[in-house]
mmCIF file of C-alpha atoms and ligand atoms in Angstrom:
data_model
loop_
_atom_site.group_PDB
_atom_site.id
_atom_site.type_symbol
_atom_site.label_atom_id
_atom_site.label_comp_id
_atom_site.label_asym_id
_atom_site.label_seq_id
_atom_site.Cartn_x
_atom_site.Cartn_y
_atom_site.Cartn_z
ATOM 1 C CA MET A 1 -48.160 28.337 2.736
ATOM 2 C CA ASN A 2 -48.025 29.575 5.947
ATOM 3 C CA ASN A 3 -45.908 32.731 7.386
ATOM 4 C CA ILE A 4 -42.357 31.414 5.852
ATOM 5 C CA ILE A 5 -39.980 34.323 6.313
ATOM 6 C CA GLU A 6 -37.492 33.289 3.536
ATOM 7 C CA GLN A 7 -36.875 30.436 1.278
ATOM 8 C CA ALA A 8 -34.608 28.362 -0.536
ATOM 9 C CA PHE A 9 -34.516 25.345 -1.591
ATOM 10 C CA GLY A 10 -31.133 23.499 -3.343
ATOM 11 C CA GLU A 11 -30.756 19.550 -5.164
ATOM 12 C CA GLY A 12 -32.398 17.189 -2.261
ATOM 13 C CA TRP A 13 -33.237 20.224 0.209
ATOM 14 C CA ALA A 14 -35.548 23.001 1.282
ATOM 15 C CA ALA A 15 -35.468 24.703 4.335
ATOM 16 C CA TYR A 16 -37.839 27.574 5.381
ATOM 17 C CA ASN A 17 -37.341 30.473 7.483
ATOM 18 C CA ALA A 18 -40.674 30.169 9.631
ATOM 19 C CA ASP A 19 -41.610 28.828 12.075
ATOM 20 C CA CYS A 20 -42.238 25.329 11.894
ATOM 21 C CA VAL A 21 -45.593 24.689 13.508
ATOM 22 C CA LYS A 22 -47.489 27.033 11.246
ATOM 23 C CA PHE A 23 -45.534 25.247 8.586
ATOM 24 C CA ALA A 24 -46.122 21.788 9.340
ATOM 25 C CA GLN A 25 -49.969 23.165 9.295
ATOM 26 C CA SER A 26 -49.327 22.871 6.012
ATOM 27 C CA LEU A 27 -47.965 19.868 4.589
ATOM 28 C CA PRO A 28 -49.885 17.247 3.548
ATOM 29 C CA ASP A 29 -50.866 14.498 5.388
ATOM 30 C CA ASN A 30 -48.188 11.526 5.612
ATOM 31 C CA SER A 31 -45.936 13.148 3.323
ATOM 32 C CA ILE A 32 -42.922 12.653 5.192
ATOM 33 C CA ASP A 33 -40.899 9.149 5.809
ATOM 34 C CA ILE A 34 -38.993 10.106 8.764
ATOM 35 C CA SER A 35 -38.396 13.035 11.194
ATOM 36 C CA VAL A 36 -34.874 13.812 13.538
ATOM 37 C CA TYR A 37 -34.322 16.769 15.444
ATOM 38 C CA SER A 38 -33.037 17.815 18.969
ATOM 39 C CA PRO A 39 -35.763 20.360 19.901
ATOM 40 C CA PRO A 40 -34.806 22.997 22.741
ATOM 41 C CA PHE A 41 -34.108 22.163 25.623
ATOM 42 C CA SER A 42 -37.041 23.584 27.224
ATOM 43 C CA SER A 43 -36.084 27.047 28.446
ATOM 44 C CA LEU A 44 -32.484 26.465 28.560
ATOM 45 C CA TYR A 45 -31.938 29.152 26.264
ATOM 46 C CA VAL A 46 -33.649 31.073 24.692
ATOM 47 C CA TYR A 47 -33.165 31.309 20.927
ATOM 48 C CA SER A 48 -34.876 34.745 19.511
ATOM 49 C CA GLU A 49 -37.067 37.171 21.289
ATOM 50 C CA SER A 50 -40.264 35.433 19.104
ATOM 51 C CA VAL A 51 -43.121 34.477 21.362
ATOM 52 C CA ALA A 52 -42.691 31.045 18.217
ATOM 53 C CA ASP A 53 -39.156 30.109 19.473
ATOM 54 C CA MET A 54 -40.133 27.387 21.911
ATOM 55 C CA GLY A 55 -36.991 28.268 24.375
ATOM 56 C CA ASN A 56 -37.983 31.290 25.143
ATOM 57 C CA VAL A 57 -40.936 29.515 27.862
ATOM 58 C CA ALA A 58 -40.825 30.075 31.632
ATOM 59 C CA SER A 59 -41.497 26.337 32.023
ATOM 60 C CA ASP A 60 -41.063 23.064 30.973
ATOM 61 C CA GLU A 61 -44.798 22.754 31.399
ATOM 62 C CA GLU A 62 -45.206 25.842 29.213
ATOM 63 C CA PHE A 63 -42.056 23.890 26.407
ATOM 64 C CA ILE A 64 -44.727 20.477 27.256
ATOM 65 C CA GLU A 65 -47.300 22.692 25.856
ATOM 66 C CA GLN A 66 -46.049 24.831 22.831
ATOM 67 C CA TYR A 67 -44.597 21.826 21.192
ATOM 68 C CA ARG A 68 -47.377 20.009 21.477
ATOM 69 C CA TYR A 69 -48.741 22.145 19.093
ATOM 70 C CA LEU A 70 -45.792 20.553 16.289
ATOM 71 C CA VAL A 71 -45.717 17.432 17.925
ATOM 72 C CA ARG A 72 -50.062 17.018 16.754
ATOM 73 C CA GLU A 73 -48.636 17.954 13.619
ATOM 74 C CA LYS A 74 -45.739 15.752 13.472
ATOM 75 C CA PHE A 75 -48.268 12.683 13.487
ATOM 76 C CA ARG A 76 -50.918 14.166 10.498
ATOM 77 C CA VAL A 77 -47.353 14.425 8.687
ATOM 78 C CA LEU A 78 -45.914 11.585 8.875
ATOM 79 C CA ARG A 79 -46.417 8.587 6.934
ATOM 80 C CA PRO A 80 -47.763 5.718 8.300
ATOM 81 C CA GLY A 81 -45.597 3.018 9.629
ATOM 82 C CA ARG A 82 -42.399 5.618 10.099
ATOM 83 C CA LEU A 83 -40.915 6.467 13.099
ATOM 84 C CA THR A 84 -39.632 10.577 15.100
ATOM 85 C CA ALA A 85 -36.124 10.652 16.091
ATOM 86 C CA ILE A 86 -35.222 13.056 19.299
ATOM 87 C CA HIS A 87 -32.295 14.218 20.695
ATOM 88 C CA VAL A 88 -32.897 14.733 24.109
ATOM 89 C CA LYS A 89 -31.164 15.392 27.715
ATOM 90 C CA ASP A 90 -31.913 15.884 31.249
ATOM 91 C CA LEU A 91 -32.097 19.058 33.008
ATOM 92 C CA VAL A 92 -30.590 20.105 36.034
ATOM 93 C CA PHE A 93 -32.277 22.565 38.404
ATOM 94 C CA TYR A 94 -30.553 24.247 41.342
ATOM 95 C CA GLN A 95 -31.275 24.905 44.982
ATOM 96 C CA ASN A 96 -31.212 28.924 44.056
ATOM 97 C CA ALA A 97 -33.867 28.177 41.381
ATOM 98 C CA SER A 98 -36.142 26.112 44.086
ATOM 99 C CA ALA A 99 -39.087 26.866 46.732
ATOM 100 C CA ASP A 100 -37.510 24.453 48.524
ATOM 101 C CA GLY A 101 -33.323 24.123 48.725
ATOM 102 C CA SER A 102 -33.578 21.094 46.370
ATOM 103 C CA ALA A 103 -31.599 20.062 43.180
ATOM 104 C CA GLY A 104 -31.860 18.092 41.105
ATOM 105 C CA LEU A 105 -32.701 16.346 38.242
ATOM 106 C CA ARG A 106 -36.114 17.351 35.878
ATOM 107 C CA PRO A 107 -37.191 14.557 33.596
ATOM 108 C CA PHE A 108 -37.249 16.479 30.387
ATOM 109 C CA SER A 109 -36.979 13.226 28.624
ATOM 110 C CA ASP A 110 -39.993 12.064 29.882
ATOM 111 C CA LEU A 111 -41.821 14.900 29.887
ATOM 112 C CA CYS A 112 -41.225 14.547 25.344
ATOM 113 C CA THR A 113 -42.373 10.700 25.681
ATOM 114 C CA GLN A 114 -45.048 11.499 27.588
ATOM 115 C CA LEU A 115 -45.841 14.178 25.250
ATOM 116 C CA HIS A 116 -45.525 11.352 22.087
ATOM 117 C CA LEU A 117 -47.943 9.138 23.853
ATOM 118 C CA GLU A 118 -50.304 11.784 24.749
ATOM 119 C CA GLU A 119 -50.520 12.588 21.000
ATOM 120 C CA GLY A 120 -50.739 9.258 19.126
ATOM 121 C CA PHE A 121 -47.080 7.401 19.089
ATOM 122 C CA THR A 122 -46.069 4.613 20.479
ATOM 123 C CA PHE A 123 -43.103 4.143 21.949
ATOM 124 C CA HIS A 124 -40.509 2.383 19.969
ATOM 125 C CA CYS A 125 -36.981 2.177 21.664
ATOM 126 C CA ARG A 126 -34.652 4.852 23.734
ATOM 127 C CA ILE A 127 -30.988 5.064 22.411
ATOM 128 C CA THR A 128 -28.510 6.581 25.585
ATOM 129 C CA ILE A 129 -25.744 8.390 24.092
ATOM 130 C CA TRP A 130 -23.033 8.230 26.727
ATOM 131 C CA ARG A 131 -21.024 11.127 27.563
ATOM 132 C CA ASP A 132 -17.628 11.420 29.432
ATOM 133 C CA PRO A 133 -19.099 12.772 33.752
ATOM 134 C CA VAL A 134 -15.672 14.374 33.287
ATOM 135 C CA LEU A 135 -15.993 16.282 31.120
ATOM 136 C CA GLU A 136 -19.152 17.463 32.110
ATOM 137 C CA ARG A 137 -17.288 18.350 35.134
ATOM 138 C CA ALA A 138 -15.305 20.565 33.798
ATOM 139 C CA LYS A 139 -18.090 21.962 31.904
ATOM 140 C CA THR A 140 -20.449 22.448 34.265
ATOM 141 C CA ASN A 141 -18.303 22.221 37.534
ATOM 142 C CA ALA A 142 -21.278 20.180 39.444
ATOM 143 C CA HIS A 143 -21.500 19.947 42.364
ATOM 144 C CA GLY A 144 -22.739 16.404 42.054
ATOM 145 C CA LEU A 145 -19.707 15.236 40.605
ATOM 146 C CA LEU A 146 -16.511 16.686 42.020
ATOM 147 C CA TRP A 147 -14.038 14.076 43.808
ATOM 148 C CA LYS A 148 -14.600 16.807 45.999
ATOM 149 C CA THR A 149 -18.426 15.575 47.028
ATOM 150 C CA PHE A 150 -17.576 12.391 46.992
ATOM 151 C CA GLN A 151 -15.543 11.986 49.662
ATOM 152 C CA ARG A 152 -16.846 14.589 51.771
ATOM 153 C CA ASP A 153 -20.851 13.467 51.329
ATOM 154 C CA ALA A 154 -21.023 10.871 48.105
ATOM 155 C CA SER A 155 -25.228 11.022 48.652
ATOM 156 C CA PHE A 156 -24.728 14.299 46.531
ATOM 157 C CA CYS A 157 -22.942 12.295 43.670
ATOM 158 C CA ARG A 158 -24.648 11.240 40.933
ATOM 159 C CA VAL A 159 -23.167 9.866 37.331
ATOM 160 C CA GLY A 160 -22.997 12.372 34.117
ATOM 161 C CA MET A 161 -25.911 12.741 32.926
ATOM 162 C CA PRO A 162 -25.967 10.863 29.495
ATOM 163 C CA GLU A 163 -27.939 12.490 26.156
ATOM 164 C CA TYR A 164 -30.920 10.655 24.725
ATOM 165 C CA LEU A 165 -32.760 9.752 21.233
ATOM 166 C CA LEU A 166 -35.752 8.813 21.976
ATOM 167 C CA VAL A 167 -37.882 6.961 19.079
ATOM 168 C CA PHE A 168 -41.628 7.265 18.024
ATOM 169 C CA ARG A 169 -43.227 5.164 15.960
ATOM 170 C CA LYS A 170 -46.574 6.290 14.193
ATOM 171 C CA TRP A 171 -48.762 2.875 13.696
ATOM 172 C CA ALA A 172 -51.242 2.690 9.718
ATOM 173 C CA LYS A 173 -55.016 2.397 11.898
ATOM 174 C CA PRO A 174 -57.024 0.126 9.873
ATOM 175 C CA GLY A 175 -57.450 1.138 6.287
ATOM 176 C CA GLU A 176 -54.011 2.506 6.190
ATOM 177 C CA GLU A 177 -52.412 -0.262 5.067
ATOM 178 C CA ASP A 178 -51.683 1.033 1.448
ATOM 179 C CA LEU A 179 -49.013 3.708 3.386
ATOM 180 C CA VAL A 180 -46.865 1.636 4.213
ATOM 181 C CA ARG A 181 -43.592 1.397 3.166
ATOM 182 C CA PRO A 182 -41.124 -1.196 4.430
ATOM 183 C CA VAL A 183 -37.106 0.692 5.011
ATOM 184 C CA VAL A 184 -35.441 -2.658 3.655
ATOM 185 C CA HIS A 185 -31.967 -3.658 4.253
ATOM 186 C CA PRO A 186 -31.253 -6.842 1.639
ATOM 187 C CA LYS A 187 -28.270 -8.660 3.653
ATOM 188 C CA SER A 188 -25.993 -8.219 0.537
ATOM 189 C CA ARG A 189 -26.113 -4.790 1.448
ATOM 190 C CA VAL A 190 -26.227 -4.911 4.908
ATOM 191 C CA PRO A 191 -24.559 -7.916 6.656
ATOM 192 C CA LEU A 192 -24.969 -9.147 10.228
ATOM 193 C CA GLU A 193 -21.925 -7.562 12.276
ATOM 194 C CA ALA A 194 -23.163 -4.385 10.955
ATOM 195 C CA TRP A 195 -27.170 -5.007 11.663
ATOM 196 C CA GLN A 196 -26.225 -6.038 15.619
ATOM 197 C CA GLU A 197 -23.617 -2.325 15.107
ATOM 198 C CA LEU A 198 -26.353 -0.333 14.657
ATOM 199 C CA ALA A 199 -28.780 -2.052 16.775
ATOM 200 C CA SER A 200 -26.914 -1.102 20.236
ATOM 201 C CA PRO A 201 -28.643 0.329 22.632
ATOM 202 C CA VAL A 202 -26.017 2.511 23.902
ATOM 203 C CA TRP A 203 -24.170 4.890 20.987
ATOM 204 C CA ASN A 204 -20.820 5.960 22.977
ATOM 205 C CA TYR A 205 -18.040 5.966 20.140
ATOM 206 C CA GLN A 206 -17.594 6.058 15.911
ATOM 207 C CA PRO A 207 -18.442 2.340 14.877
ATOM 208 C CA GLY A 208 -15.263 0.895 14.601
ATOM 209 C CA GLN A 209 -12.905 3.048 16.517
ATOM 210 C CA SER A 210 -12.301 2.298 20.001
ATOM 211 C CA GLY A 211 -12.240 5.671 21.992
ATOM 212 C CA ARG A 212 -14.151 7.982 24.644
ATOM 213 C CA GLY A 213 -17.802 9.522 22.997
ATOM 214 C CA ASP A 214 -17.308 12.619 24.066
ATOM 215 C CA PHE A 215 -13.922 12.645 21.965
ATOM 216 C CA ASP A 216 -14.639 10.542 19.486
ATOM 217 C CA LEU A 217 -18.611 11.858 18.519
ATOM 218 C CA PRO A 218 -19.871 14.997 18.667
ATOM 219 C CA ALA A 219 -16.185 17.694 18.550
ATOM 220 C CA THR A 220 -15.477 16.436 15.813
ATOM 221 C CA ASP A 221 -18.774 15.677 14.255
ATOM 222 C CA VAL A 222 -20.958 18.427 14.524
ATOM 223 C CA LEU A 223 -21.033 21.876 11.998
ATOM 224 C CA ASN A 224 -19.409 25.176 12.602
ATOM 225 C CA ALA A 225 -21.878 27.008 14.428
ATOM 226 C CA LYS A 226 -19.926 30.479 14.545
ATOM 227 C CA GLN A 227 -20.111 30.477 11.608
ATOM 228 C CA ALA A 228 -23.617 31.745 11.643
ATOM 229 C CA HIS A 229 -23.295 35.586 12.051
ATOM 230 C CA ASP A 230 -24.996 36.923 15.562
ATOM 231 C CA PRO A 231 -23.091 37.154 18.490
ATOM 232 C CA ASP A 232 -26.148 36.071 20.748
ATOM 233 C CA ALA A 233 -26.874 33.294 18.017
ATOM 234 C CA GLU A 234 -22.843 31.956 17.981
ATOM 235 C CA LYS A 235 -23.113 31.932 21.925
ATOM 236 C CA HIS A 236 -26.454 29.359 22.500
ATOM 237 C CA LEU A 237 -26.685 26.835 19.787
ATOM 238 C CA CYS A 238 -24.809 23.617 20.563
ATOM 239 C CA PRO A 239 -25.257 21.683 16.616
ATOM 240 C CA MET A 240 -26.166 18.169 16.816
ATOM 241 C CA PRO A 241 -23.571 15.457 15.986
ATOM 242 C CA LEU A 242 -23.738 14.253 12.569
ATOM 243 C CA ASN A 243 -23.518 10.878 13.459
ATOM 244 C CA ILE A 244 -26.226 10.474 15.298
ATOM 245 C CA THR A 245 -28.712 11.491 12.722
ATOM 246 C CA LYS A 246 -26.996 9.273 10.161
ATOM 247 C CA ARG A 247 -27.096 5.838 12.586
ATOM 248 C CA ALA A 248 -30.777 7.448 12.940
ATOM 249 C CA LEU A 249 -31.471 7.420 9.024
ATOM 250 C CA ALA A 250 -29.852 4.041 7.927
ATOM 251 C CA LEU A 251 -31.544 2.361 10.362
ATOM 252 C CA TRP A 252 -34.743 3.016 9.600
ATOM 253 C CA SER A 253 -35.653 4.976 6.051
ATOM 254 C CA ASN A 254 -34.425 4.460 2.350
ATOM 255 C CA GLU A 255 -32.506 5.903 -0.043
ATOM 256 C CA GLY A 256 -34.247 9.255 -1.373
ATOM 257 C CA GLU A 257 -36.634 9.461 1.349
ATOM 258 C CA VAL A 258 -38.039 12.528 3.216
ATOM 259 C CA MET A 259 -36.874 13.600 6.242
ATOM 260 C CA PHE A 260 -38.124 16.644 8.131
ATOM 261 C CA SER A 261 -35.807 18.311 10.752
ATOM 262 C CA PRO A 262 -38.847 21.491 12.156
ATOM 263 C CA PHE A 263 -36.006 22.735 14.383
ATOM 264 C CA GLY A 264 -33.333 23.022 11.554
ATOM 265 C CA GLY A 265 -30.686 25.155 13.882
ATOM 266 C CA ILE A 266 -27.687 25.646 11.291
ATOM 267 C CA GLY A 267 -28.751 22.346 9.054
ATOM 268 C CA SER A 268 -27.056 19.962 10.681
ATOM 269 C CA GLU A 269 -29.821 17.036 10.459
ATOM 270 C CA GLY A 270 -30.218 18.325 7.021
ATOM 271 C CA VAL A 271 -26.432 18.506 6.327
ATOM 272 C CA ALA A 272 -26.172 14.547 7.408
ATOM 273 C CA ALA A 273 -29.505 14.010 5.227
ATOM 274 C CA LEU A 274 -27.905 14.649 2.180
ATOM 275 C CA SER A 275 -24.803 13.314 3.003
ATOM 276 C CA MET A 276 -26.935 10.028 3.014
ATOM 277 C CA ASN A 277 -28.718 10.236 -0.104
ATOM 278 C CA ARG A 278 -31.944 11.315 1.399
ATOM 279 C CA ARG A 279 -33.774 14.295 0.825
ATOM 280 C CA ALA A 280 -34.852 16.850 3.630
ATOM 281 C CA ILE A 281 -36.917 19.695 4.146
ATOM 282 C CA LEU A 282 -35.573 21.936 7.518
ATOM 283 C CA THR A 283 -37.640 24.992 9.020
ATOM 284 C CA GLU A 284 -35.372 27.157 11.261
ATOM 285 C CA LEU A 285 -36.983 30.497 12.992
ATOM 286 C CA HIS A 286 -34.100 32.201 14.096
ATOM 287 C CA PRO A 287 -32.548 33.951 10.774
ATOM 288 C CA ALA A 288 -28.987 34.187 11.417
ATOM 289 C CA TYR A 289 -29.150 30.142 11.498
ATOM 290 C CA TYR A 290 -31.831 29.745 9.132
ATOM 291 C CA GLN A 291 -28.960 31.358 6.902
ATOM 292 C CA GLN A 292 -25.829 29.992 7.940
ATOM 293 C CA ALA A 293 -28.260 26.162 7.242
ATOM 294 C CA VAL A 294 -28.672 27.584 3.997
ATOM 295 C CA LYS A 295 -24.854 27.899 3.371
ATOM 296 C CA ASN A 296 -24.282 24.646 4.493
ATOM 297 C CA LEU A 297 -26.906 22.503 2.863
ATOM 298 C CA SER A 298 -25.271 24.420 -0.378
ATOM 299 C CA ALA A 299 -21.748 23.482 0.721
ATOM 300 C CA ALA A 300 -22.935 19.823 1.192
ATOM 301 C CA GLU A 301 -25.102 19.032 -1.963
ATOM 302 C CA THR A 302 -21.784 20.328 -3.888
ATOM 303 C CA SER A 303 -19.196 18.244 -1.595
ATOM 304 C CA GLY A 304 -20.084 15.072 -3.112
ATOM 305 C CA HIS A 305 -19.181 13.543 -0.110
ATOM 306 C CA GLN A 306 -21.989 10.839 0.277
ATOM 307 C CA ALA A 307 -22.270 7.736 3.018
ATOM 308 C CA ASP A 308 -23.760 4.693 2.497
ATOM 309 C CA LEU A 309 -24.071 2.268 5.892
ATOM 310 C CA PHE A 310 -20.626 0.889 5.011
ATOM 311 C CA GLY A 311 -19.503 4.330 5.099
ATOM 312 C CA LEU A 312 -20.887 5.028 8.519
ATOM 313 C CA LEU A 313 -20.241 2.131 10.112
ATOM 314 C CA ASP A 314 -16.302 1.792 8.910
ATOM 315 C CA ILE A 315 -16.689 -1.758 7.232
ATOM 316 C CA ALA A 316 -15.696 -2.844 3.896
ATOM 317 C CA PRO A 317 -18.842 -4.173 2.151
ATOM 318 C CA PRO A 318 -18.812 -8.202 2.144
ATOM 319 C CA PRO A 319 -17.966 -9.831 -1.652
ATOM 320 C CA ALA A 320 -21.588 -9.895 -2.808
ATOM 321 C CA ALA A 321 -22.740 -6.958 -2.188
ATOM 322 C CA LEU A 322 -19.626 -5.947 -4.326
ATOM 323 C CA GLU A 323 -20.150 -8.029 -6.457
ATOM 324 C CA ALA A 324 -23.432 -7.325 -7.154
ATOM 325 C CA GLU A 325 -22.586 -3.885 -8.466
ATOM 326 C CA ALA A 326 -20.453 -5.113 -10.740
ATOM 327 C CA ALA A 327 -22.515 -7.353 -12.223
HETATM 328 C C1 SAM B 1 -31.261 22.251 19.921
HETATM 329 S S1 SAM B 1 -32.034 23.907 18.653
HETATM 330 C C2 SAM B 1 -31.262 22.687 17.113
HETATM 331 C C3 SAM B 1 -29.933 22.902 16.202
HETATM 332 C C4 SAM B 1 -30.078 22.014 15.354
HETATM 333 N N1 SAM B 1 -30.294 20.726 15.213
HETATM 334 C C5 SAM B 1 -28.691 21.408 15.019
HETATM 335 O O1 SAM B 1 -27.839 20.945 14.394
HETATM 336 O O2 SAM B 1 -27.881 23.597 14.251
HETATM 337 C C6 SAM B 1 -33.438 24.230 18.804
HETATM 338 C C7 SAM B 1 -33.141 25.540 17.276
HETATM 339 O O3 SAM B 1 -34.935 25.430 16.964
HETATM 340 C C8 SAM B 1 -35.507 26.848 16.870
HETATM 341 N N2 SAM B 1 -36.437 27.053 17.140
HETATM 342 C C9 SAM B 1 -37.047 27.613 18.584
HETATM 343 N N3 SAM B 1 -38.195 27.696 18.442
HETATM 344 C C10 SAM B 1 -38.669 27.439 16.837
HETATM 345 C C11 SAM B 1 -40.307 27.245 16.188
HETATM 346 N N4 SAM B 1 -40.852 27.609 17.084
HETATM 347 N N5 SAM B 1 -39.851 27.206 14.923
HETATM 348 C C12 SAM B 1 -38.672 26.521 14.324
HETATM 349 N N6 SAM B 1 -37.434 26.631 14.718
HETATM 350 C C13 SAM B 1 -37.683 26.831 16.044
HETATM 351 C C14 SAM B 1 -34.559 27.197 17.978
HETATM 352 O O4 SAM B 1 -33.742 29.116 16.973
HETATM 353 C C15 SAM B 1 -32.612 26.447 17.509
HETATM 354 O O5 SAM B 1 -32.147 27.328 16.134
#
C-alpha cells in the first residue's frame, strides 16, 4: 500500500501512520461500511509541518481543495447505500484578520456540506451538538458573548457555537443493488423509546441523564490527549467525544462492520467502534498521535468493555430481548 510509514493491527482494528488520501486510494471500491471522523477544522490548528497535513493550509478554500481528494476517495470506497458522518463546527474570523475591519463567522460546516454534494453524496441529516455559551465565553472571551457587550450594544452579540454531525449518504446506482446491505434494528432489541431518543436532531447530554452538554458529553467522555509524547501535539489535539461516534455507529451500522476514520488522531473513533463491536481502520499523519492511537486501541481491545444500544442509551432492554437472549 502507498505511503505507509508505520502500521499496527489488533483484534478488530488496523492503524496506519500515513496520509489518509494516499491510503484511501489503495482501498478497494465499496469496501467500507461507515466513515465517522472529525476533520481538521481548516487552518484552525496546524498539527505538523507535513505538506500533507490538512491543517497546514492558508485559507478555507485551500483546505476544501485538499479535503476534496479525501472526500472523493471516501465516496468510492464507501458501500452503496451507506453513510459518512463528520464532526465539525463553524469558525470565527476576527477584525484584525479581515481586510475591511469586519468580524464574524466562517460557515465551515456549509463548506463541508457543499464539498460532499459536489463529490456525489446526498445530504442525509444534520445533528446539532449543543455547547454551553458560558463555557465558550470563559474559554475564548468572545466579544459577542460578553454580558457587557449585550448591555452596551447587543448588535455585536451572537449565540454560542454548537458543533454539528453532518451525515451524507452514498446512494446505490442502478446495477449496484446487490452491494446494498441494510442496517437492521430488530424491534426486540431497540424499543420505540430508544429510537425516539436516537432520532433527536439535537444531542445535548448523555441520554438518560439530565444536565448541560458541555459537562456531561465531551468533558467526561474523551480519551486523554495529554499522553501523546509530543509537546506540540498535546497543545492542539481536541479529541472527539466517544459518545458522538457511538451514537452514529449505533444508528447507522451493524455489529461487526468496518468503520474508516481517516483523521484518526489518538484513536477516539476507533476506541468507540471497538466498544460497539464494530471494526475500525484508522489513518493518522502525526507520529505521536498515531503511537497514542495504537496504545488506546490496544487497551480498548483488551478491556472487554463493550457497549450495545442499551448501554449507550442507559435503558433496560425490553423483556422480549432478555427472553430471546436467554432462549
Ligand atoms: C481534529 S483532529 C482528529 C482527532 C481525533 N478525532 C481524535 O479524537 O483523536 C485531526 C487529525 O487529522 C490529522 N491529519 C491531518 N492531515 C492528515 C492527513 N493528510 N492524513 C492523516 N491524518 C491527518 C491531524 O494530525 C490530526 O490528528
